[in-house]
Each structure stands twice: as C-alpha cells, then as structure tokens.
PDB file of C-alpha atoms in Angstrom:
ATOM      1  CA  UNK N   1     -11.873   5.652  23.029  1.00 45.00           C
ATOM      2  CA  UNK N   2      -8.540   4.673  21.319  1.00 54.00           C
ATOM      3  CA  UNK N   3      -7.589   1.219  19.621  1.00 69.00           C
ATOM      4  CA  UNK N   4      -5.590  -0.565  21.182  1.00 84.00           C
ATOM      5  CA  UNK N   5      -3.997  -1.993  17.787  1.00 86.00           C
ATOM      6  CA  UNK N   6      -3.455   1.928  16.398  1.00 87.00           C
ATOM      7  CA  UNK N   7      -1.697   2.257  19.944  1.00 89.00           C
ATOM      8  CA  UNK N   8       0.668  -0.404  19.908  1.00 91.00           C
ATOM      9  CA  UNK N   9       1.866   0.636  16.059  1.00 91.00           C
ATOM     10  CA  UNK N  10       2.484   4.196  17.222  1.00 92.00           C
ATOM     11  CA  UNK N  11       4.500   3.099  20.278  1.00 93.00           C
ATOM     12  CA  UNK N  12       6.144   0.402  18.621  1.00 94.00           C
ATOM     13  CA  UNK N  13       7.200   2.990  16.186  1.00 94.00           C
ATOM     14  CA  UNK N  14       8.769   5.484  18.804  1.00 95.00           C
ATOM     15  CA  UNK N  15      10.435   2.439  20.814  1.00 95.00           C
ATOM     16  CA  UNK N  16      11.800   2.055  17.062  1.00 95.00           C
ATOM     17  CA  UNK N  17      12.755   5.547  16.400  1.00 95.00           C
ATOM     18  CA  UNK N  18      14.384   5.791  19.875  1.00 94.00           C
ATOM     19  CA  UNK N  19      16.252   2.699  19.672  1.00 95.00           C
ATOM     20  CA  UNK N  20      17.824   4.545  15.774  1.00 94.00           C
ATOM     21  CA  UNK N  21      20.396   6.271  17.993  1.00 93.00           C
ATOM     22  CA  UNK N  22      22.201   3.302  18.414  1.00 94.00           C
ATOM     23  CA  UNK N  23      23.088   3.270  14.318  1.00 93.00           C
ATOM     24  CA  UNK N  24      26.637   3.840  13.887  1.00 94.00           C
ATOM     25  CA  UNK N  25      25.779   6.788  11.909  1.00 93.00           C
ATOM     26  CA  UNK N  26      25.990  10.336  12.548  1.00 93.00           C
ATOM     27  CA  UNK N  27      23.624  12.246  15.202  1.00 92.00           C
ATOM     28  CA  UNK N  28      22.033  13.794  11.763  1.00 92.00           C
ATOM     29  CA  UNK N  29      21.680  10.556   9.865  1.00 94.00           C
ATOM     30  CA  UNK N  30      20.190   9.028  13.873  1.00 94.00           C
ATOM     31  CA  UNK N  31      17.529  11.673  13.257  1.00 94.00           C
ATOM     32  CA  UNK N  32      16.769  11.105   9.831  1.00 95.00           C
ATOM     33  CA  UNK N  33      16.339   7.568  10.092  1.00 95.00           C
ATOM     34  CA  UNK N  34      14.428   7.568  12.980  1.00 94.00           C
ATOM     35  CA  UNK N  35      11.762  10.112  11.595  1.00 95.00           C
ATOM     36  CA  UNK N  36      11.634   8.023   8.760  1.00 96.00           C
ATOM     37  CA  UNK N  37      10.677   4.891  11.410  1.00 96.00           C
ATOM     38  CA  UNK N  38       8.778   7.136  12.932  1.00 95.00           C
ATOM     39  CA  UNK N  39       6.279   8.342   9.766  1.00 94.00           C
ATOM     40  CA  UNK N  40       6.315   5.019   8.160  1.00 94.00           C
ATOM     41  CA  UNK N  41       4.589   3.426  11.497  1.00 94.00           C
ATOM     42  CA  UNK N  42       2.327   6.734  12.035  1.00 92.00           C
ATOM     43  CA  UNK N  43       1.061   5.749   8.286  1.00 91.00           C
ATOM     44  CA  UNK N  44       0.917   2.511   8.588  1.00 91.00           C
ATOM     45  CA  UNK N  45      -1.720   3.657  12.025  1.00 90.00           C
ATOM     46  CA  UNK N  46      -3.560   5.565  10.135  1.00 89.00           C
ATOM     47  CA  UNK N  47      -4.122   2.939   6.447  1.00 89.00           C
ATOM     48  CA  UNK N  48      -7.242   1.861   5.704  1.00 87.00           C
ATOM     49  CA  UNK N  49      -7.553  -0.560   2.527  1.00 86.00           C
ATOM     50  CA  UNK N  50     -10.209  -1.685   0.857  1.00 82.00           C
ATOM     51  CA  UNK N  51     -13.900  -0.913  -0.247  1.00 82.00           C
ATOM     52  CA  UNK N  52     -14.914  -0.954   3.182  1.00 82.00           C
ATOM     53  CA  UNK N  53     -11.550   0.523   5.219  1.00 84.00           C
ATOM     54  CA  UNK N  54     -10.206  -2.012   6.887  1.00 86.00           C
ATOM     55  CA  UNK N  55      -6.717  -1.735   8.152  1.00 88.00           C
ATOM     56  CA  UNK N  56      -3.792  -3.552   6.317  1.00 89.00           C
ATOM     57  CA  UNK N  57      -3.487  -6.667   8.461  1.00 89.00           C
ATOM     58  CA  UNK N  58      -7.208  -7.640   7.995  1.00 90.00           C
ATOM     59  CA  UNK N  59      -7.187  -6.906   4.182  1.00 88.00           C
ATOM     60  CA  UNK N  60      -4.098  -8.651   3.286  1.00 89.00           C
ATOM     61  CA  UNK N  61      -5.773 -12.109   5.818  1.00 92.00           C
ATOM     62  CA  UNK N  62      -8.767 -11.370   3.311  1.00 90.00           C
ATOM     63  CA  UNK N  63      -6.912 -10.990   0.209  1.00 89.00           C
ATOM     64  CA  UNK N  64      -4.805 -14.437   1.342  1.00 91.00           C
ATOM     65  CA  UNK N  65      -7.736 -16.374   2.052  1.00 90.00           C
ATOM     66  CA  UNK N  66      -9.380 -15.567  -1.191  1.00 88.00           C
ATOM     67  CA  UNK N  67      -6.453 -16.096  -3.385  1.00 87.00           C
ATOM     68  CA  UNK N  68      -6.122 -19.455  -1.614  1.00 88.00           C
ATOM     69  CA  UNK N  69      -9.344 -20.976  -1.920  1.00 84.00           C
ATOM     70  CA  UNK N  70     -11.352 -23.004  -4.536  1.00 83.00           C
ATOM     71  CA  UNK N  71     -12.949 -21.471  -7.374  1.00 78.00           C
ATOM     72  CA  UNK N  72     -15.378 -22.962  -9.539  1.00 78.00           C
ATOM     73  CA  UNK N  73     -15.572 -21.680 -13.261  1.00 76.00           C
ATOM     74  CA  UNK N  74     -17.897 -22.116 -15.648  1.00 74.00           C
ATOM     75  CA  UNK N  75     -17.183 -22.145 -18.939  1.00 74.00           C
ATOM     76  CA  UNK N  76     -20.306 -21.058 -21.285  1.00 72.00           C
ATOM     77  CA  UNK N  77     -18.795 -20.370 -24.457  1.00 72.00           C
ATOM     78  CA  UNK N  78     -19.903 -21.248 -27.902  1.00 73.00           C
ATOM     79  CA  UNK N  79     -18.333 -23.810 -29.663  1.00 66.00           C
ATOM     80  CA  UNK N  80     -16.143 -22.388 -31.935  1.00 66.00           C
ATOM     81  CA  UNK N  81     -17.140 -22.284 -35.760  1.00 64.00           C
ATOM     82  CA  UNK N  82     -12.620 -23.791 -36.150  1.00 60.00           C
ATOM     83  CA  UNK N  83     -14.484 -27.506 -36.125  1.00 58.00           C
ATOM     84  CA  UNK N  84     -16.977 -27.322 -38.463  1.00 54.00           C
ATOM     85  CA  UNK N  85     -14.519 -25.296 -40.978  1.00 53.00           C
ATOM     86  CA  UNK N  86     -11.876 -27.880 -40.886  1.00 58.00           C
ATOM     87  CA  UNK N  87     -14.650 -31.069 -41.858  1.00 58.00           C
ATOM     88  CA  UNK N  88     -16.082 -29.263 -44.409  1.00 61.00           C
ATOM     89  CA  UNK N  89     -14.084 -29.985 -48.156  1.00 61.00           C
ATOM     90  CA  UNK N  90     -12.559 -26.871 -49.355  1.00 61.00           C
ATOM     91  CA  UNK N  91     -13.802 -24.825 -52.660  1.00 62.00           C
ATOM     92  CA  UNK N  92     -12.626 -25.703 -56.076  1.00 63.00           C
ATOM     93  CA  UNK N  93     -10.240 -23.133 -57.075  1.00 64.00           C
ATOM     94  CA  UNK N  94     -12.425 -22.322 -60.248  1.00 59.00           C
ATOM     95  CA  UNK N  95     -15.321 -20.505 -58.423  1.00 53.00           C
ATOM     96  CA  UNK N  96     -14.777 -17.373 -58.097  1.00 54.00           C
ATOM     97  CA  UNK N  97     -14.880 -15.837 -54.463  1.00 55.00           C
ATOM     98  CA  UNK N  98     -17.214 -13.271 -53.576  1.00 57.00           C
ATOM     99  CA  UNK N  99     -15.461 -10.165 -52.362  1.00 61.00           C
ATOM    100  CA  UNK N 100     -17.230  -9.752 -48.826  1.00 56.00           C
ATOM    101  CA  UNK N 101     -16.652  -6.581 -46.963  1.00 62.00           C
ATOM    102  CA  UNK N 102     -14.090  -7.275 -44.518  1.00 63.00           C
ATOM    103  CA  UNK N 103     -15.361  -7.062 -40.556  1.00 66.00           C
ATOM    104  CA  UNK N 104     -12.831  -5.027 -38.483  1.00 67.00           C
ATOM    105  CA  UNK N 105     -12.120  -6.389 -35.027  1.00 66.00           C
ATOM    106  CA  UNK N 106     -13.436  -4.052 -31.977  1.00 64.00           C
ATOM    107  CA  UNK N 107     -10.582  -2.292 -30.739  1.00 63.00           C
ATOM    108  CA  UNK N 108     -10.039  -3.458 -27.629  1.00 62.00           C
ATOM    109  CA  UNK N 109     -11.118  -1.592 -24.544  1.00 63.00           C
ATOM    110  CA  UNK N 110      -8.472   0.152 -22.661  1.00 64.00           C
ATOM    111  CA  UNK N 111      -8.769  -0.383 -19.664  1.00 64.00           C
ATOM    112  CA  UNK N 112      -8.906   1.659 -16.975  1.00 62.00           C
ATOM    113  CA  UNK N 113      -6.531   1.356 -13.721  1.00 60.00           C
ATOM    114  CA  UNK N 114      -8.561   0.054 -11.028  1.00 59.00           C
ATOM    115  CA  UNK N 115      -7.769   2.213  -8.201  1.00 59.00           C
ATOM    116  CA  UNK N 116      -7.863   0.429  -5.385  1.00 64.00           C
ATOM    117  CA  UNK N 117      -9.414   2.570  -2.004  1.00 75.00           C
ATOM    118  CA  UNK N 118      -7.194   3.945   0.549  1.00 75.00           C
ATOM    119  CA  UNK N 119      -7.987   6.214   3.294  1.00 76.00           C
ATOM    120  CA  UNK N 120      -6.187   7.629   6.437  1.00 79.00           C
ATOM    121  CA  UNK N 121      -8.362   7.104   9.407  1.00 77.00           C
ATOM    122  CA  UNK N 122      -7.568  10.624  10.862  1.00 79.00           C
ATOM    123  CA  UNK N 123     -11.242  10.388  12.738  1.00 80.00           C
ATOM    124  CA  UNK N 124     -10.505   7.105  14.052  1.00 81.00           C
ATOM    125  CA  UNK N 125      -7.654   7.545  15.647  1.00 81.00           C
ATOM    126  CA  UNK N 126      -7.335  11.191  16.135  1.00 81.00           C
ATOM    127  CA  UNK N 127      -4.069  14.031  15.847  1.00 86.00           C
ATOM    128  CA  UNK N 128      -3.410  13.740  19.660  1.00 89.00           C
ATOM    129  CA  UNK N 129      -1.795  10.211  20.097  1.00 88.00           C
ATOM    130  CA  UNK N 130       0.308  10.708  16.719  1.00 89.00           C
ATOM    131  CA  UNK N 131       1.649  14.074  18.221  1.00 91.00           C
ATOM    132  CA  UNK N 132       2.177  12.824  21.702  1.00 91.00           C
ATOM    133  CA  UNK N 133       4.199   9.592  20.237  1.00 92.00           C
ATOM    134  CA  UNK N 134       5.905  12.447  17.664  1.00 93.00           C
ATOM    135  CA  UNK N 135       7.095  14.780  20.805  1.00 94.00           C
ATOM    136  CA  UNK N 136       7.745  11.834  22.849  1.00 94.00           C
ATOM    137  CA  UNK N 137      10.518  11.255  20.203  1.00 94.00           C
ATOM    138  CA  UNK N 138      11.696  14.631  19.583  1.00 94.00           C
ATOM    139  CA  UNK N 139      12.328  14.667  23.151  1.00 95.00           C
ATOM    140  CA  UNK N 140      14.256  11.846  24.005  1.00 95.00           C
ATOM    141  CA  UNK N 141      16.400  12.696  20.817  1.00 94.00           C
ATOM    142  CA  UNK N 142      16.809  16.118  22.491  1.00 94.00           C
ATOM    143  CA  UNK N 143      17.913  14.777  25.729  1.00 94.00           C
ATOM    144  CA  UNK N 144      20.744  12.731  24.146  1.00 93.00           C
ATOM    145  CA  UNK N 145      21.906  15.841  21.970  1.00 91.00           C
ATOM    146  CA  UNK N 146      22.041  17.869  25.092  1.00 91.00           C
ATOM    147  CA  UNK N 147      24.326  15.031  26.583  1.00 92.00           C
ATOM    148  CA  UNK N 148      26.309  14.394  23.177  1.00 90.00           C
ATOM    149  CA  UNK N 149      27.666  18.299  23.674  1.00 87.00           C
ATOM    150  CA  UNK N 150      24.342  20.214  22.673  1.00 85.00           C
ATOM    151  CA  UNK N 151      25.189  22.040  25.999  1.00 86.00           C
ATOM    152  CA  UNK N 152      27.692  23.242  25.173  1.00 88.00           C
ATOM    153  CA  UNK N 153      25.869  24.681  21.822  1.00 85.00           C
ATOM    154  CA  UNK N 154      23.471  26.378  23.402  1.00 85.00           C
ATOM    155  CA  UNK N 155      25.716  28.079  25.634  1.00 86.00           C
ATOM    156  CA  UNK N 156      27.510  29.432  23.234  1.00 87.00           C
ATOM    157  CA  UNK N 157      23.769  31.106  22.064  1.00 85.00           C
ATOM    158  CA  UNK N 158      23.417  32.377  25.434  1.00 86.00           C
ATOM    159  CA  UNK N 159      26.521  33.786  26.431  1.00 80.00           C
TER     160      UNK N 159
END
C-alpha cells in the first residue's frame, strides 16, 4: 500500500518542521523555515533519478559503486603518421612545394546537455500522506500560535 521508506521521509520531515519552532527566530521566520523543511523532505519523497526511477539513495549507491570500480580500456587507435614524419629526411629547399588545397578541421560537435531523468513519483506514493504530514504541521504550528497570544487575535475578530 504505502512505502515504508516514502513514510519515514515525510514524517521525518514534519518531526523536522515541528521541532523549527525552537529557532530563536521570529514566529514568521519559525514558519518559513519549517515549510521550507517541510517541502524539501516532501520532494525529496517524491524523486525518482535515473533511466529507470529509482529513488536518490539507490542511484547515488549505483553511481558510487560504478565510479569506484575497475575499468578496462582499450585503446584501438592508429598509430599516428608524427613517427614516420620525424624519420623521414626533410625536402631540399630547392623543390618547389606543391600548393595542396588545405583540409579544414570538422568543427567540432556541440554537444548537447545530457539531461539526466527525473520524475516525481506522485502515483507511487499518492497526494494523501503528503497532505496529512502537510496539515499535521499546519496544525501543531497553529496550536502554539494560539498559545503564543493568537487568542487573543482572534478575539479581537470576533468581538
């Protein structure tokens, strides 16, 4: 039904979010910071990397394992013609050179940014735990306004 691993990131990112109120900020910069907490762990749920969308932890074990093991190369090339030019005498000056059309270079190729694949796994993991950890937060910060003199606030709206 859910996974477990998309579960623990969401609630580790509310317990974070929550636990933002004790910043010695401001209540506003409290909020902000803890929103912020709170959509960098809901995106970091929902990333999938790779050709085959795999979430972050198993493509960066996969890019770490590959960048640390053995490669073998193989190296195919031509000799290059540098060898055989320098062994060879060089032309008297007296002969005249035949004007050759000069060969332009290719230009290189440019390249084109590989883009590498990322997706959101909205059908994995589904809109209802990422609200429910989302109101869970909005919540408790709405308790401890109420507490910090939001009360008072309100009554003044209802009076």
């Amino acid at each position: 039904m859910f996974n477990d691993r998309d579960l623990g990131i969401l609630g580790a990112g509310a317990l974070l979010a929550v636990l933002s109120l004790f910043l010695p900020l401001s209540f506003a910069g409290k909020v902000v910071v803890g929103f912020l907490v709170l959509v960098a762990f809901m995106a970091l749920a929902l990333l999938r990397l790779g050709p085959d969308r795999v979430p972050p932890e198993v493509w960066l074990m996969r890019r770490f394992r590959y960048s640390m093991q053995a490669r073998q190369y193989v190296n195919q090339q031509e000799a290059s013609c540098a060898h055989s030019v320098q062994n060879t005498p060089p032309p008297p000056p007296s002969e005249k050179k035949s004007r050759l059309p000069k060969t332009e270079r290719p230009a290189p190729s440019v390249s084109v940014p590989v883009t590498r694949p990322l997706d959101l796994a909205w059908n994995e993991i589904g809109v209802y735990p990422l609200l429910t950890a989302f109101l869970a937060v909005v919540g408790v910060y709405f308790a401890v306004w109420l507490a910090q003199g939001g009360a008072q606030e309100l009554s003044i709206w209802f009076q």
